[in-house]
Short mmCIF file of N, CA and C in Angstrom, two decimals:
data_model
loop_
_atom_site.label_atom_id
_atom_site.label_comp_id
_atom_site.label_asym_id
_atom_site.label_seq_id
_atom_site.Cartn_x
_atom_site.Cartn_y
_atom_site.Cartn_z
N PRO T 1 -25.89 -40.67 -3.48
CA PRO T 1 -25.92 -39.85 -5.15
C PRO T 1 -24.21 -39.03 -5.28
N THR T 2 -23.73 -39.93 -6.49
CA THR T 2 -22.52 -39.83 -6.83
C THR T 2 -22.14 -37.96 -7.92
N PRO T 3 -21.47 -37.40 -6.66
CA PRO T 3 -21.23 -36.25 -7.54
C PRO T 3 -20.80 -36.04 -8.47
N THR T 4 -21.44 -35.46 -9.25
CA THR T 4 -20.74 -34.60 -10.70
C THR T 4 -19.20 -34.16 -10.64
N PRO T 5 -18.43 -34.34 -12.24
CA PRO T 5 -17.19 -34.09 -12.08
C PRO T 5 -17.34 -32.69 -11.88
N ASP T 6 -18.29 -31.91 -12.10
CA ASP T 6 -18.28 -30.31 -12.29
C ASP T 6 -18.59 -29.98 -10.88
N ALA T 7 -19.23 -30.66 -9.78
CA ALA T 7 -19.47 -30.52 -8.83
C ALA T 7 -17.99 -31.01 -7.74
N LYS T 8 -17.04 -31.53 -8.04
CA LYS T 8 -15.87 -31.83 -7.96
C LYS T 8 -15.18 -30.82 -7.95
N LYS T 9 -15.30 -30.28 -9.29
CA LYS T 9 -14.15 -29.33 -9.62
C LYS T 9 -14.25 -27.79 -8.34
N ASN T 10 -16.02 -27.68 -8.13
CA ASN T 10 -16.63 -26.36 -7.61
C ASN T 10 -16.09 -26.78 -6.49
N ALA T 11 -16.07 -28.04 -5.55
CA ALA T 11 -15.55 -28.15 -4.48
C ALA T 11 -14.09 -27.89 -3.99
N GLY T 12 -13.24 -28.31 -4.95
CA GLY T 12 -11.64 -28.04 -4.55
C GLY T 12 -11.56 -26.75 -4.87
N ALA T 13 -12.10 -26.01 -5.60
CA ALA T 13 -12.65 -24.48 -5.98
C ALA T 13 -12.93 -23.79 -4.23
N ALA T 14 -13.37 -24.19 -3.71
CA ALA T 14 -13.98 -23.90 -2.37
C ALA T 14 -12.86 -23.66 -1.54
N ASP T 15 -11.99 -24.75 -1.50
CA ASP T 15 -10.88 -25.23 -0.82
C ASP T 15 -9.56 -24.11 -0.87
N GLU T 16 -9.31 -23.72 -2.51
CA GLU T 16 -8.43 -22.89 -2.48
C GLU T 16 -8.28 -21.35 -1.92
N LYS T 17 -8.17 -20.48 -1.35
CA LYS T 17 -7.84 -19.32 -0.85
C LYS T 17 -7.31 -18.16 -1.84
N GLU T 18 -8.12 -17.00 -1.83
CA GLU T 18 -7.87 -15.94 -2.86
C GLU T 18 -5.91 -15.80 -2.73
N PRO T 19 -5.31 -15.55 -3.70
CA PRO T 19 -3.95 -15.36 -3.34
C PRO T 19 -3.65 -13.48 -2.47
N SER T 20 -3.01 -13.28 -1.83
CA SER T 20 -2.93 -12.68 -1.54
C SER T 20 -1.90 -11.14 -2.38
N ARG T 21 -1.93 -10.12 -1.91
CA ARG T 21 -1.77 -8.81 -3.31
C ARG T 21 -0.34 -8.92 -3.15
N TRP T 22 -0.06 -9.13 -2.36
CA TRP T 22 1.87 -9.81 -2.57
C TRP T 22 1.96 -10.99 -3.78
N GLU T 23 2.19 -11.95 -3.63
CA GLU T 23 1.20 -13.30 -4.56
C GLU T 23 1.26 -12.65 -6.01
N LYS T 24 0.28 -11.43 -5.83
CA LYS T 24 -0.37 -11.13 -7.50
C LYS T 24 0.29 -10.64 -7.95
N LEU T 25 1.53 -9.66 -7.23
CA LEU T 25 2.37 -9.01 -7.51
C LEU T 25 3.72 -9.52 -7.89
N ARG T 26 3.76 -10.55 -7.36
CA ARG T 26 4.70 -11.38 -7.95
C ARG T 26 4.64 -12.35 -9.22
N ALA T 27 3.14 -12.80 -9.04
CA ALA T 27 3.14 -13.51 -10.25
C ALA T 27 3.28 -12.20 -11.39
N LEU T 28 2.88 -10.89 -11.45
CA LEU T 28 2.88 -10.18 -12.46
C LEU T 28 4.15 -9.65 -12.98
N PHE T 29 5.28 -10.13 -11.78
CA PHE T 29 6.73 -9.68 -12.30
C PHE T 29 7.26 -10.66 -13.10
N LYS T 30 6.70 -12.22 -12.52
CA LYS T 30 7.39 -13.18 -13.28
C LYS T 30 6.74 -13.29 -14.93
N GLU T 31 5.21 -12.63 -14.67
CA GLU T 31 4.82 -13.34 -15.88
C GLU T 31 5.58 -12.17 -17.27
N HIS T 32 5.02 -10.56 -16.55
CA HIS T 32 5.79 -9.75 -17.67
C HIS T 32 7.47 -9.81 -17.38
N GLY T 33 8.21 -10.08 -16.83
CA GLY T 33 9.71 -9.65 -16.60
C GLY T 33 9.75 -8.39 -15.86
N ALA T 34 11.62 -8.70 -16.22
CA ALA T 34 12.12 -7.05 -16.24
C ALA T 34 11.70 -5.77 -16.49
N THR T 35 10.97 -6.05 -17.65
CA THR T 35 10.86 -5.09 -17.94
C THR T 35 9.93 -3.97 -17.35
N PHE T 36 8.43 -5.21 -16.97
CA PHE T 36 7.70 -4.58 -16.33
C PHE T 36 8.30 -4.05 -14.97
N ALA T 37 8.88 -4.78 -14.32
CA ALA T 37 9.23 -4.69 -13.11
C ALA T 37 10.23 -3.09 -12.74
N ALA T 38 10.32 -2.82 -14.16
CA ALA T 38 11.70 -1.62 -14.07
C ALA T 38 10.45 -0.49 -14.61
N LEU T 39 9.51 -0.76 -15.34
CA LEU T 39 8.22 0.22 -15.11
C LEU T 39 7.76 0.37 -14.03
N TYR T 40 7.52 -0.57 -13.45
CA TYR T 40 6.56 -0.44 -12.29
C TYR T 40 7.24 -0.22 -11.12
N VAL T 41 8.92 0.16 -10.57
CA VAL T 41 9.29 0.57 -9.80
C VAL T 41 9.77 2.11 -10.15
N GLY T 42 10.04 1.88 -11.29
CA GLY T 42 10.02 3.61 -12.41
C GLY T 42 9.24 3.92 -11.77
N ALA T 43 8.09 4.33 -12.18
CA ALA T 43 6.50 4.78 -11.98
C ALA T 43 6.64 5.47 -10.16
N ASN T 44 6.74 4.32 -9.91
CA ASN T 44 6.67 4.33 -8.15
C ASN T 44 7.33 5.50 -8.18
N ALA T 45 8.67 5.54 -8.10
CA ALA T 45 10.21 6.35 -7.75
C ALA T 45 9.76 7.45 -8.07
N ALA T 46 9.30 8.11 -9.30
CA ALA T 46 9.09 9.13 -10.19
C ALA T 46 7.80 9.65 -9.15
N THR T 47 6.86 9.14 -8.73
CA THR T 47 5.83 10.07 -8.28
C THR T 47 6.46 10.27 -6.35
N ALA T 48 7.15 8.99 -6.06
CA ALA T 48 7.15 8.94 -4.55
C ALA T 48 8.24 9.89 -4.24
N ALA T 49 9.29 10.05 -5.03
CA ALA T 49 10.87 11.43 -4.58
C ALA T 49 9.82 12.85 -4.83
N PRO T 50 9.49 13.05 -5.55
CA PRO T 50 8.98 14.35 -5.59
C PRO T 50 7.96 14.44 -4.13
N ILE T 51 7.15 13.88 -3.92
CA ILE T 51 6.08 13.60 -3.07
C ILE T 51 6.89 13.85 -1.79
N MET T 52 7.72 13.05 -1.35
CA MET T 52 9.17 13.56 -0.46
C MET T 52 9.07 14.27 -0.57
N ALA T 53 10.11 15.28 -1.34
CA ALA T 53 10.56 16.46 -1.77
C ALA T 53 9.71 17.17 -1.38
N ALA T 54 8.67 17.67 -1.52
CA ALA T 54 7.64 18.29 -0.78
C ALA T 54 7.02 18.38 0.08
N LEU T 55 7.21 17.15 0.93
CA LEU T 55 6.93 17.11 2.46
C LEU T 55 7.85 17.30 2.96
N THR T 56 9.12 17.52 3.05
CA THR T 56 10.57 17.87 3.59
C THR T 56 10.54 18.91 3.14
N LEU T 57 10.58 19.86 1.82
CA LEU T 57 10.76 20.72 1.63
C LEU T 57 9.78 21.80 2.50
N GLY T 58 8.36 22.03 2.26
CA GLY T 58 7.52 22.17 3.05
C GLY T 58 7.39 22.21 4.32
N GLY T 59 8.35 21.55 5.03
CA GLY T 59 8.27 21.71 6.26
C GLY T 59 7.22 20.87 7.06
N VAL T 60 6.68 19.88 6.39
CA VAL T 60 5.63 19.10 7.24
C VAL T 60 6.13 17.89 8.23
N ASP T 61 5.84 18.40 9.63
CA ASP T 61 5.88 17.43 10.47
C ASP T 61 4.79 16.33 10.60
N GLY T 62 5.46 15.29 9.91
CA GLY T 62 4.78 14.02 10.06
C GLY T 62 3.97 13.63 11.01
N PRO T 63 4.41 13.51 12.28
CA PRO T 63 3.91 13.31 13.30
C PRO T 63 2.71 14.20 13.69
N GLU T 64 2.81 15.38 13.61
CA GLU T 64 2.05 16.26 13.99
C GLU T 64 1.22 15.55 13.13
N LEU T 65 0.88 15.18 12.20
CA LEU T 65 0.03 16.11 11.11
C LEU T 65 -0.83 14.60 11.24
N VAL T 66 -0.40 13.26 11.59
CA VAL T 66 -0.98 12.31 12.86
C VAL T 66 -1.51 12.66 13.24
N PHE T 67 -1.35 13.12 14.89
CA PHE T 67 -1.76 13.79 15.71
C PHE T 67 -2.85 14.10 14.93
N TRP T 68 -3.03 15.35 14.67
CA TRP T 68 -4.02 16.41 14.23
C TRP T 68 -5.51 15.27 13.70
N ALA T 69 -4.88 14.63 12.01
CA ALA T 69 -5.98 13.65 12.02
C ALA T 69 -6.59 12.87 12.32
N ALA T 70 -5.88 12.16 13.47
CA ALA T 70 -5.96 11.34 14.39
C ALA T 70 -7.87 12.09 15.65
N ASP T 71 -7.19 13.70 15.99
CA ASP T 71 -7.77 14.08 16.73
C ASP T 71 -9.27 14.82 15.91
N GLN T 72 -8.65 14.99 14.87
CA GLN T 72 -10.19 15.31 13.63
C GLN T 72 -10.86 14.08 13.35
N LEU T 73 -10.78 12.91 13.39
CA LEU T 73 -11.36 11.96 12.78
C LEU T 73 -11.48 11.55 14.51
N GLN T 74 -11.41 11.56 15.63
CA GLN T 74 -11.73 11.75 16.83
C GLN T 74 -11.41 9.81 16.85
N LEU T 75 -10.28 9.40 16.61
CA LEU T 75 -10.03 8.26 16.58
C LEU T 75 -9.15 8.22 18.12
N THR T 76 -9.52 7.07 18.75
CA THR T 76 -8.97 6.98 20.93
C THR T 76 -7.28 5.55 20.35
N PHE T 77 -6.59 5.48 19.67
CA PHE T 77 -5.82 4.54 19.32
C PHE T 77 -4.72 5.69 19.97
N ASP T 78 -3.98 4.93 20.88
CA ASP T 78 -2.37 5.23 21.51
C ASP T 78 -1.24 5.47 20.28
N LEU T 79 -1.36 6.43 20.33
CA LEU T 79 -0.50 7.07 18.72
C LEU T 79 0.77 7.74 19.48
N SER T 80 0.92 7.57 20.93
CA SER T 80 2.29 8.44 21.54
C SER T 80 3.36 7.48 20.88
N PHE T 81 3.30 6.22 20.33
CA PHE T 81 4.94 6.12 19.74
C PHE T 81 5.51 6.58 19.06
N LEU T 82 4.99 7.25 18.67
CA LEU T 82 5.06 8.20 17.34
C LEU T 82 6.24 9.37 17.47
N GLU T 83 5.95 9.73 18.65
CA GLU T 83 7.10 11.15 19.45
C GLU T 83 8.79 9.90 18.91
N THR T 84 8.44 8.95 19.45
CA THR T 84 9.59 8.15 19.12
C THR T 84 10.25 7.71 17.57
N VAL T 85 9.44 8.39 16.93
CA VAL T 85 9.77 8.19 15.30
C VAL T 85 10.11 9.34 14.85
N PRO T 86 11.60 9.25 14.11
CA PRO T 86 11.59 10.33 13.19
C PRO T 86 11.18 10.73 12.18
N LYS T 87 11.28 11.81 12.55
CA LYS T 87 10.07 13.16 11.50
C LYS T 87 9.79 12.21 10.09
N ASP T 88 11.23 12.47 9.40
CA ASP T 88 11.39 12.23 8.22
C ASP T 88 10.96 10.83 7.97
N LEU T 89 11.07 9.86 8.64
CA LEU T 89 10.63 8.41 8.91
C LEU T 89 8.62 8.57 8.57
N VAL T 90 8.65 9.53 9.56
CA VAL T 90 7.27 9.64 9.01
C VAL T 90 6.54 9.94 8.06
N ASN T 91 7.32 11.10 7.58
CA ASN T 91 7.11 11.98 6.46
C ASN T 91 7.20 10.67 5.30
N ALA T 92 8.37 9.46 5.15
CA ALA T 92 8.39 8.87 4.00
C ALA T 92 6.75 7.86 4.50
N PHE T 93 6.79 7.62 5.26
CA PHE T 93 5.02 6.91 5.07
C PHE T 93 4.22 7.38 4.50
N LEU T 94 4.04 8.51 4.72
CA LEU T 94 2.82 9.71 4.32
C LEU T 94 3.16 9.75 2.96
N ALA T 95 4.43 9.64 2.59
CA ALA T 95 4.67 10.27 1.00
C ALA T 95 4.41 8.58 0.15
N LEU T 96 4.76 7.69 0.91
CA LEU T 96 4.38 6.36 0.07
C LEU T 96 2.64 6.33 0.23
N GLU T 97 1.92 6.44 1.20
CA GLU T 97 0.95 6.66 1.43
C GLU T 97 0.10 7.36 -0.01
N ILE T 98 0.49 8.43 -0.05
CA ILE T 98 -0.04 8.87 -0.87
C ILE T 98 0.39 8.98 -2.35
N ASN T 99 1.19 8.09 -2.84
CA ASN T 99 1.69 7.27 -3.65
C ASN T 99 0.97 6.55 -4.25
N ALA T 100 0.19 5.92 -3.31
CA ALA T 100 -0.45 4.62 -3.81
C ALA T 100 -1.59 4.99 -3.92
N TRP T 101 -2.50 6.37 -4.01
CA TRP T 101 -3.36 7.18 -4.25
C TRP T 101 -2.89 7.39 -5.01
N LEU T 102 -2.35 7.49 -6.00
CA LEU T 102 -2.19 7.72 -7.28
C LEU T 102 -2.03 6.29 -8.55
N GLU T 103 -2.04 4.90 -8.01
CA GLU T 103 -2.00 3.98 -8.62
C GLU T 103 -3.04 3.86 -9.73
N PRO T 104 -4.29 4.74 -9.79
CA PRO T 104 -4.70 4.28 -10.80
C PRO T 104 -4.32 5.51 -11.65
N ILE T 105 -4.25 5.94 -11.30
CA ILE T 105 -3.94 7.39 -12.43
C ILE T 105 -2.64 7.18 -13.00
N ARG T 106 -1.47 6.53 -12.71
CA ARG T 106 0.15 6.15 -12.92
C ARG T 106 -0.43 4.89 -13.59
N LEU T 107 -1.00 4.13 -13.31
CA LEU T 107 -0.90 3.15 -14.42
C LEU T 107 -2.12 2.08 -14.41
N PRO T 108 -2.54 3.14 -14.96
CA PRO T 108 -4.40 2.36 -15.23
C PRO T 108 -4.69 1.52 -15.70
#
């Protein structure tokens, strides 16, 4: 039996992989231009900076917080490398993660 044109289309679609999150974001920037890029970066910075400031001014010790969370969740990962990472860098990553949680609220 000869495959129908629709079957050929569907077979080709199965070979294509889903674009990564980064590829989707790049496509959005290309499609919507500089205005979208400025809005997206500005919205992220406008929420990430105060979160980082709150963590820093609040005296949050990022590595200790991660160790505590790992203990509470009974994770068995070796996190000893965090002892060599500067506290402010860990706090920055925590701020970026908390910032990501705000994404649905910030850009609905």
